[in-house]
Structure formats: C-alpha cells, structure tokens
PDB file of C-alpha atoms in Angstrom:
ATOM      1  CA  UNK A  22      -6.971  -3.535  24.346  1.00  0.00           C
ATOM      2  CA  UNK A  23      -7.929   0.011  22.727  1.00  0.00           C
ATOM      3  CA  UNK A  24      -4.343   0.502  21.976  1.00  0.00           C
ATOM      4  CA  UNK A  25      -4.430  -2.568  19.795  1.00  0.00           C
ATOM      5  CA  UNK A  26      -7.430  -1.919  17.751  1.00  0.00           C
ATOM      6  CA  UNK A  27      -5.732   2.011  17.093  1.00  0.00           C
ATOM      7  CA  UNK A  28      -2.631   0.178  15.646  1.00  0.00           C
ATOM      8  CA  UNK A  29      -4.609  -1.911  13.443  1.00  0.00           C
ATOM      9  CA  UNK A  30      -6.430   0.991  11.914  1.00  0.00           C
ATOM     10  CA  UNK A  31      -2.797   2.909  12.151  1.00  0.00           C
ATOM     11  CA  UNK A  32      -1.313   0.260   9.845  1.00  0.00           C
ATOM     12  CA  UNK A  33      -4.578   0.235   7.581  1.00  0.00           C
ATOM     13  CA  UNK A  34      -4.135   3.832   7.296  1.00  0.00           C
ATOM     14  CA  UNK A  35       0.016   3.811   6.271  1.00  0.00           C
ATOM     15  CA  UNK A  36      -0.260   1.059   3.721  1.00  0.00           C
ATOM     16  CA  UNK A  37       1.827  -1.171   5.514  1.00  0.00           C
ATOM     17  CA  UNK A  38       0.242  -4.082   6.386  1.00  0.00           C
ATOM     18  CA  UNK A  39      -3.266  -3.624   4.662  1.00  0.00           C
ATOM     19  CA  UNK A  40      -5.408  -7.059   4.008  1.00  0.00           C
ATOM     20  CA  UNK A  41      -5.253  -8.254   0.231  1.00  0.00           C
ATOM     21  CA  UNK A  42      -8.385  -9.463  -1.470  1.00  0.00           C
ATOM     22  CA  UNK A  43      -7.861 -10.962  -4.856  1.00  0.00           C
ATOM     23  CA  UNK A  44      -9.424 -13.388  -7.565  1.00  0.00           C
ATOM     24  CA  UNK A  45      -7.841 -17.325  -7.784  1.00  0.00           C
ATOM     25  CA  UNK A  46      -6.536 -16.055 -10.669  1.00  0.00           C
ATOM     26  CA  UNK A  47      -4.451 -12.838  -9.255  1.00  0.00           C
ATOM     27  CA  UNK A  48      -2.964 -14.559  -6.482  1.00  0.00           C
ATOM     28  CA  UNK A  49      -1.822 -16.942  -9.206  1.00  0.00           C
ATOM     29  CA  UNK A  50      -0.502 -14.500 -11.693  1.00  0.00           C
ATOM     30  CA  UNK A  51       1.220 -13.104  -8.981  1.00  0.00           C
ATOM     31  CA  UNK A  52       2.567 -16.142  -7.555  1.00  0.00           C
ATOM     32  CA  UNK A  53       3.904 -16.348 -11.077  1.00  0.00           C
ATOM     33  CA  UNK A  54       5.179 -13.121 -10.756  1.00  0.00           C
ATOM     34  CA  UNK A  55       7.199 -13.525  -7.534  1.00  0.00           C
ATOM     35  CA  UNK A  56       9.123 -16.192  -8.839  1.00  0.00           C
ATOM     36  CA  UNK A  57      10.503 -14.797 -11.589  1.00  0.00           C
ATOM     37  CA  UNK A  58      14.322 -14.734 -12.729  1.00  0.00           C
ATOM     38  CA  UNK A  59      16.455 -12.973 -12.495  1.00  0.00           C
ATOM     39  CA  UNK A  60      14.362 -11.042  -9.266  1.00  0.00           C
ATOM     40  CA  UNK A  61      13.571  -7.329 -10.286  1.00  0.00           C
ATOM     41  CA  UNK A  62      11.398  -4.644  -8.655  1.00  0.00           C
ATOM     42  CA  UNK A  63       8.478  -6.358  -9.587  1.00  0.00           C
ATOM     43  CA  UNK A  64       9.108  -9.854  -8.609  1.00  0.00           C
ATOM     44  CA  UNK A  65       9.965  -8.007  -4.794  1.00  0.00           C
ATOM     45  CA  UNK A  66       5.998  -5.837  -5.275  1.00  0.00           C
ATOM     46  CA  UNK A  67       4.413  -9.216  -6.141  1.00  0.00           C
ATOM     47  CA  UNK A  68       6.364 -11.100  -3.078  1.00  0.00           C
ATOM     48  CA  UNK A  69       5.052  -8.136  -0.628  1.00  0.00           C
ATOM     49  CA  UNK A  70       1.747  -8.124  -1.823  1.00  0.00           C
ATOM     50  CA  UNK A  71       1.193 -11.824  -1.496  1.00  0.00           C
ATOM     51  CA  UNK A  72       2.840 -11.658   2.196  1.00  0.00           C
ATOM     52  CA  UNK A  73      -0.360  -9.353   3.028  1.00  0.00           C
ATOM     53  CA  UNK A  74      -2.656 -11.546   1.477  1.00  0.00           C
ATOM     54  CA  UNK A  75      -1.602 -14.830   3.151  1.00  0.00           C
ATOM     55  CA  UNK A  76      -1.459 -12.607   6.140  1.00  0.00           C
ATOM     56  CA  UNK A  77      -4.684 -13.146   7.555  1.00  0.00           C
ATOM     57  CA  UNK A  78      -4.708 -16.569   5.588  1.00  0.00           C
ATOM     58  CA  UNK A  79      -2.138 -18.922   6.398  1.00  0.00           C
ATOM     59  CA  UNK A  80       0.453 -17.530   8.176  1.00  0.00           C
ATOM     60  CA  UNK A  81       3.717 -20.065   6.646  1.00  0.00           C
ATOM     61  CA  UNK A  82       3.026 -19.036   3.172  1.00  0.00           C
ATOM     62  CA  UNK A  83       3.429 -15.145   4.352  1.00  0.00           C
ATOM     63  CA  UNK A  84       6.092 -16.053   6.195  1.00  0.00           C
ATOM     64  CA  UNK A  85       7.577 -17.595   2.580  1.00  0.00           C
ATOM     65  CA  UNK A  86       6.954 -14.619   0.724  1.00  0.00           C
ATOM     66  CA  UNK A  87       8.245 -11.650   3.228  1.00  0.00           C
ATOM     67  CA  UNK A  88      11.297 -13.553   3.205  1.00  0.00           C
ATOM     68  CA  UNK A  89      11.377 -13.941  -0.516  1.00  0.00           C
ATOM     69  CA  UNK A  90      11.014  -9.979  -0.169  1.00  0.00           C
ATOM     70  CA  UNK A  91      13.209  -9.268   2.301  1.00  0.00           C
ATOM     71  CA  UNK A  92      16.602 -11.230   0.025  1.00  0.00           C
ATOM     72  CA  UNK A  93      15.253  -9.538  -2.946  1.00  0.00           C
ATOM     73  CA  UNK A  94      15.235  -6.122  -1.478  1.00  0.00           C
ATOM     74  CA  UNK A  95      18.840  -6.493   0.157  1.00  0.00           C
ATOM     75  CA  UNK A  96      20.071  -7.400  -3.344  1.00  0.00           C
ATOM     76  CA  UNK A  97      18.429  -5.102  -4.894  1.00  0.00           C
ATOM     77  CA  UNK A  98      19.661  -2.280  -2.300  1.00  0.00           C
ATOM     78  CA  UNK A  99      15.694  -1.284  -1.909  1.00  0.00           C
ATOM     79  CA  UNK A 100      15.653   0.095   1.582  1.00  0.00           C
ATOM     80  CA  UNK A 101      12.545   1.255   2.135  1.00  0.00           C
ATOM     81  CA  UNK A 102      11.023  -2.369   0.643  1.00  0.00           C
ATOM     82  CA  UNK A 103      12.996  -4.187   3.217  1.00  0.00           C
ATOM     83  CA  UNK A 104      11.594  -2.372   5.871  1.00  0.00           C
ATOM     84  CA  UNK A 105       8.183  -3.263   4.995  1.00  0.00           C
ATOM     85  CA  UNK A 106       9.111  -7.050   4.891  1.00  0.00           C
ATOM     86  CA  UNK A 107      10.604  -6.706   7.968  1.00  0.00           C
ATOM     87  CA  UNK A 108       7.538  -4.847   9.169  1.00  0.00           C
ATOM     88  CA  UNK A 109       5.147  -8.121   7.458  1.00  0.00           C
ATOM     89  CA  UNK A 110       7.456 -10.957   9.914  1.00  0.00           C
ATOM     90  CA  UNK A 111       7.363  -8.657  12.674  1.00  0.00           C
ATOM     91  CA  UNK A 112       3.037  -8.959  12.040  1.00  0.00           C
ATOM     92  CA  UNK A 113       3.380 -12.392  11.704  1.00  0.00           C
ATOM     93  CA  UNK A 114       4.997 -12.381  14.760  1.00  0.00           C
ATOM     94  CA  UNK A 115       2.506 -10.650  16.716  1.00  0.00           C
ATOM     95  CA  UNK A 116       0.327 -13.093  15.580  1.00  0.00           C
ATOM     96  CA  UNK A 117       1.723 -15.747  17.289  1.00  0.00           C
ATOM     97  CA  UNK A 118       2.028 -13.999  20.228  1.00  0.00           C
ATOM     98  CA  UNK A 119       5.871 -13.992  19.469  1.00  0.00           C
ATOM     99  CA  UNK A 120       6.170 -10.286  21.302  1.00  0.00           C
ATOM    100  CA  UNK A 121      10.105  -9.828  21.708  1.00  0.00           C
ATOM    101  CA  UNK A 122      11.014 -11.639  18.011  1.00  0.00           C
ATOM    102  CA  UNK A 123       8.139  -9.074  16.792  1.00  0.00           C
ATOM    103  CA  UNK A 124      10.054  -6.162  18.244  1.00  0.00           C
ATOM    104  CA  UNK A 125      13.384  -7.538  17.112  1.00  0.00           C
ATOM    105  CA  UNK A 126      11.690  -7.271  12.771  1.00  0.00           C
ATOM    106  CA  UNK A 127      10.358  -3.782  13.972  1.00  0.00           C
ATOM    107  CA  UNK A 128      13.992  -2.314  15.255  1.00  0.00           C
ATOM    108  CA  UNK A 129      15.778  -3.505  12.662  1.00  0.00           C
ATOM    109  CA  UNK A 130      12.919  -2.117  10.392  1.00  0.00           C
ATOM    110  CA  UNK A 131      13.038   1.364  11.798  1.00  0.00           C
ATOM    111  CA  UNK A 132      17.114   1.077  11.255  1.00  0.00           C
ATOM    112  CA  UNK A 133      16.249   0.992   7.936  1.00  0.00           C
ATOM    113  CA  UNK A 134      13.617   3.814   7.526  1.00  0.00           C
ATOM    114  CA  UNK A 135      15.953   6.074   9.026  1.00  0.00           C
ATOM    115  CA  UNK A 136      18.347   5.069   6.360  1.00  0.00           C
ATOM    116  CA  UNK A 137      15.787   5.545   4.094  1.00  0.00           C
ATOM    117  CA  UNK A 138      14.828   9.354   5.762  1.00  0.00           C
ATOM    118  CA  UNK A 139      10.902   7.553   5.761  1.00  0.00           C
ATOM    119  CA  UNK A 140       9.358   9.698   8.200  1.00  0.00           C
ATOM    120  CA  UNK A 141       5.877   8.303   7.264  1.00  0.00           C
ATOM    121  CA  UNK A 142       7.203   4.645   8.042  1.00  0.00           C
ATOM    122  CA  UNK A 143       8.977   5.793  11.380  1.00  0.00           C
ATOM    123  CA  UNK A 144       6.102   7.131  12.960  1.00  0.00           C
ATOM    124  CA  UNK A 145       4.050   3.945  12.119  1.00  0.00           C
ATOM    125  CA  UNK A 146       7.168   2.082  13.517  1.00  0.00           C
ATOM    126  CA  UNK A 147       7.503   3.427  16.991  1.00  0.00           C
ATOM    127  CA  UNK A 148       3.698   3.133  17.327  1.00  0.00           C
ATOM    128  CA  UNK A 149       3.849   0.017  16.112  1.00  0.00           C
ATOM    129  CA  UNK A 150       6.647  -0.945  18.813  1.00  0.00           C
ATOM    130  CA  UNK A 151       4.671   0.901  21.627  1.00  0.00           C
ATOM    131  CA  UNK A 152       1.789  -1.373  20.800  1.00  0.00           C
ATOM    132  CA  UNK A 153       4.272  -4.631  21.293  1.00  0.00           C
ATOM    133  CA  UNK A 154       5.922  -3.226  24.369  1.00  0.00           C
ATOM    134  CA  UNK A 155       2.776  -2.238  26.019  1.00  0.00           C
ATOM    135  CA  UNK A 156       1.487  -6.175  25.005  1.00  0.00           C
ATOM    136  CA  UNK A 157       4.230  -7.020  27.212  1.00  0.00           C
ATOM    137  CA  UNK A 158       4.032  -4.633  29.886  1.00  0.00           C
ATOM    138  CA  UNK A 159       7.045  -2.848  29.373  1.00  0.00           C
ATOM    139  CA  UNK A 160       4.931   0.036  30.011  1.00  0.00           C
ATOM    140  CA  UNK A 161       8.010   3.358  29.930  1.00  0.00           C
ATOM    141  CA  UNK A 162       9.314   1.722  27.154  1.00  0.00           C
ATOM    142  CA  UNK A 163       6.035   2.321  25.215  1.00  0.00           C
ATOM    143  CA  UNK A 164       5.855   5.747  25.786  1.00  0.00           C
ATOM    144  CA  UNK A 165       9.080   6.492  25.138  1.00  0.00           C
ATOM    145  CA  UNK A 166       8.564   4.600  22.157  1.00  0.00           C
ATOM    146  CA  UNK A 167       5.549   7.116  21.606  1.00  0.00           C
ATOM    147  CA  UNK A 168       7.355   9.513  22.183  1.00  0.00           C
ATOM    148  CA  UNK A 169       9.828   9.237  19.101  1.00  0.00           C
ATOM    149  CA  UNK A 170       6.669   8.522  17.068  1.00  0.00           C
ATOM    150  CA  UNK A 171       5.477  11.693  18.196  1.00  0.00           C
ATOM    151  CA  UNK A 172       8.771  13.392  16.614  1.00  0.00           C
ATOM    152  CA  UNK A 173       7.605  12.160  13.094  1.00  0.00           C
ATOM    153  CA  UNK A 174       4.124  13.310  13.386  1.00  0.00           C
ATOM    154  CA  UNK A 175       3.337  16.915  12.191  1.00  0.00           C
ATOM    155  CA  UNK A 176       1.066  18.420  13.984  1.00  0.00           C
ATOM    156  CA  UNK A 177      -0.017  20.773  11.301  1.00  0.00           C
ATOM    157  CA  UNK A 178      -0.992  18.331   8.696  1.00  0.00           C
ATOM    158  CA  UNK A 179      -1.494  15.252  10.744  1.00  0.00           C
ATOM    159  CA  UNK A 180      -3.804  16.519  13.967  1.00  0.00           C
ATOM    160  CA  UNK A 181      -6.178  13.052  13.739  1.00  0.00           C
ATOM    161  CA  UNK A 182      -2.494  11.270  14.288  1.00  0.00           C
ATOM    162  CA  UNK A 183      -1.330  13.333  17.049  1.00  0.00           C
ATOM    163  CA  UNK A 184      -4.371  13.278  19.128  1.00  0.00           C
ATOM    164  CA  UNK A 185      -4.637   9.564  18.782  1.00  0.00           C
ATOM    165  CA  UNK A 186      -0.566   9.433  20.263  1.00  0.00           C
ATOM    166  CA  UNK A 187      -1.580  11.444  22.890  1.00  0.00           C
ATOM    167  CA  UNK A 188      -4.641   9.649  23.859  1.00  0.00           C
ATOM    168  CA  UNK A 189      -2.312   6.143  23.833  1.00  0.00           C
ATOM    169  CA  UNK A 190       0.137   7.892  26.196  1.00  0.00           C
ATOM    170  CA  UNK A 191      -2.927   8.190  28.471  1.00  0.00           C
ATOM    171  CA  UNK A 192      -3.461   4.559  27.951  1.00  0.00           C
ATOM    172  CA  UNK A 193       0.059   3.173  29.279  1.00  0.00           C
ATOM    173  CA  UNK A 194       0.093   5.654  31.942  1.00  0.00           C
ATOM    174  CA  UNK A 195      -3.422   4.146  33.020  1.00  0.00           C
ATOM    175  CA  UNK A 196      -1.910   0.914  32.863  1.00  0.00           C
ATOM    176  CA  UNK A 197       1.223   1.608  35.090  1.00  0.00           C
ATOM    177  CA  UNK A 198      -0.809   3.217  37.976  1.00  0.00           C
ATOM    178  CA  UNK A 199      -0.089   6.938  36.475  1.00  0.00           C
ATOM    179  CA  UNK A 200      -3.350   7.839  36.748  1.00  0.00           C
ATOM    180  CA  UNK A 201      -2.547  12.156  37.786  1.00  0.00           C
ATOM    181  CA  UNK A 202      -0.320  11.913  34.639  1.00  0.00           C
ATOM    182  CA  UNK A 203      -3.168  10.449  32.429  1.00  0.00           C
ATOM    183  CA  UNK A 204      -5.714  12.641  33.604  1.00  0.00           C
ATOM    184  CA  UNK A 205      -3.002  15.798  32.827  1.00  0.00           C
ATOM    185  CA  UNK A 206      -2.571  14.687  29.340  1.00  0.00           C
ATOM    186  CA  UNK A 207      -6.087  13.520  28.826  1.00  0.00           C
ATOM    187  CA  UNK A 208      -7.173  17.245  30.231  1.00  0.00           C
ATOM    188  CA  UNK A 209      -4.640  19.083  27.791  1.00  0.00           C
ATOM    189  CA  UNK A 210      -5.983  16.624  25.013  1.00  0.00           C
ATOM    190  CA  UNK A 211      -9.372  18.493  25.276  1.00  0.00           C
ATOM    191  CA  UNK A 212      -8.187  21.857  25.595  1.00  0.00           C
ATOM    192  CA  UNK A 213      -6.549  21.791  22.576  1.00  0.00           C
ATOM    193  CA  UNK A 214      -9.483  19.894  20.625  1.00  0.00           C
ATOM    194  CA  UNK A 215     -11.887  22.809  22.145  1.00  0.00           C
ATOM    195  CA  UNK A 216      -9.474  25.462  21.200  1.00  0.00           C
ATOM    196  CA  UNK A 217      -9.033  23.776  17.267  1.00  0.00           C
ATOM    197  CA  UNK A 218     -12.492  23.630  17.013  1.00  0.00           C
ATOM    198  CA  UNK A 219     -12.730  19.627  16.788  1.00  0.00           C
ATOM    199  CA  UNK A 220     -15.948  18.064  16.290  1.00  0.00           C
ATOM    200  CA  UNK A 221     -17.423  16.335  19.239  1.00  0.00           C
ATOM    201  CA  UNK A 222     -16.363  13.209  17.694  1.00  0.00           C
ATOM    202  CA  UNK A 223     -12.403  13.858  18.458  1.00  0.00           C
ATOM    203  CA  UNK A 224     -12.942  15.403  22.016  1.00  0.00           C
ATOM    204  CA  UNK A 225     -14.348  11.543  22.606  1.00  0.00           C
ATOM    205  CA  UNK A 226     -11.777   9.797  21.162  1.00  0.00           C
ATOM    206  CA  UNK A 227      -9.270  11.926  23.532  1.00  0.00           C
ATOM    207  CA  UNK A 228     -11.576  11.325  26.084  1.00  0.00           C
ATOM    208  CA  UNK A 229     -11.978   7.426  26.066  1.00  0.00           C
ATOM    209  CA  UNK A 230      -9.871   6.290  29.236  1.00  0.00           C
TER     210      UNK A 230
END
C-alpha cells in the first residue's frame, strides 16, 4: 500500500525508527554500553540505538533492548525516551503483523509525547496510527487519526508534510468507497500546490490516487 511506503519514509524522516548500520565492533561496544550499572542516560541511548539496529535484524534481540529502554527511561523519568521505545515495540509489532498490540505501544506512546509537549513526535504518532488502522480497515478511524496529525503539522514550515497528510486522507477515503470526497480533497490538493508555486514533482505526489 502507498500509505505504507509514506510512513516508512515518515519515520526515516523524524528519527524515530531509522535503520542502524554499524561495525562488529560498535554493536559490541554498545552492547557493552547498554548494560552498564547503575543505568544512566547513556546506557538508555545505547539500548535505543541497538533496538533500531536489530530492528530489521532479528526481531527478539530488539524486542530485548526496547524493553531494556523502556524500564530505564521510566526510572529515569525520561519521557520523551520512553515514547520512542514504545514507538520501537509498537514497529516490532507491525512486523509481525501484530496490528491492534502495535496500536496499543503507539497510544500509550502518544500519552507520553503529550506529556512531553513533543509536537514533532505527535504528528509522526497519529500518522503512524493511521497507517495501523488503515492496515486493518478501520478506515474513519485513520482519518481521524490524520486528522490530529494534521493539528501538529505547520503548514508554514512543514508544506512537504501537509501535502503528503492530505494526499493519505485521499487514500482511506478511496478505500472506504468515498470516492466524491477523495476527488474534493485531491482537487483542493492541486489548487493549493498551483497557487504555492510547487514544482511539478509535488502536484504528482498529490495527484497519485
């Protein structure tokens, strides 16, 4: 699905979940790292960044180390560090094709951003969820779910982002049958591109379904 390959380049491009390359040697000084006493700020970086590099490598060690991260962060009181754990297990999740325990790790995740006042993280959140709940069909509650990522996107500063959650709107609205509504969005989508003076390039994207 479309939808899916946005939300991959979505969490490339907020530093959530990005894929890890390192040497033999780096993902053993950090596995040295993430087990050190008594657990500080580092030991919880080192947990998180060995989480994304098992990610797309063996799934039960990332499991093992977003865990580590997410009891390190709760005693630590680092909120916006247990989110992203919480965002890694809800990944691994998806993975698995574990939809609803997936969306359970991304609610309680965006609990915590709001805590945090992450505004970033909450928009990747609720797109993140409107990916999962459009995997499962639950169709209104993906756009509503795009629709509170829409209230942490600035349209000023962050056009590329708000086009692309307008365009996925267009997508579960295709998928329900909605197809007037889609074509409405998808029709204001290129009006405003036009009137921004968008390349070519971005008038497509809006224009994929």
């Amino acid at each position: 699905m479309l939808f899916a390959g946005f939300i991959c380049l979505l969490m490339a491009f907020g530093g959530q979940l990005i894929a890890q390359s390192y040497s033999q040697s780096q993902v053993d000084s950090l596995e040295i790292e993430s087990a050190r006493q008594p657990a500080d700020s580092l030991s919880l970086s080192a947990n998180l960044r060995l989480g994304r590099y098992y990610l797309e490598r063996d799934l039960g060690k990332a499991t093992y180390f977003y865990n580590n991260a997410l009891d390190i962060s709760d005693s630590l009181g680092i909120v916006k560090r247990k989110a992203t754990a919480l965002n890694g297990l809800a990944s691994i999740h998806e993975k698995l094709n574990n939809y609803g325990k997936a969306i359970e790790y991304v609610l309680q995740s965006i609990e915590y951003r709001k805590a945090a006042k992450d505004t970033a993280g909450l928009q990747w959140g609720y797109s993140t969820l409107a990916s999962l709940y459009s995997e499962r069909g639950m169709y209104d509650e993906a756009y509503k779910a795009m629709d509170e990522s829409d209230r942490y996107v600035s349209y000023d500063y962050s056009l590329n982002q708000w086009f692309a959650n307008r365009h996925n709107k267009t997508t579960f609205l295709s998928d329900e049958g909605k197809k007037e509504e889609a074509r409405r969005i998808l029709l204001e989508n290129l009006q405003i591109a036009r009137d921004s003076g968008l390349s070519d390039m971005h008038i497509a994207v809006t224009n994929n379904n």
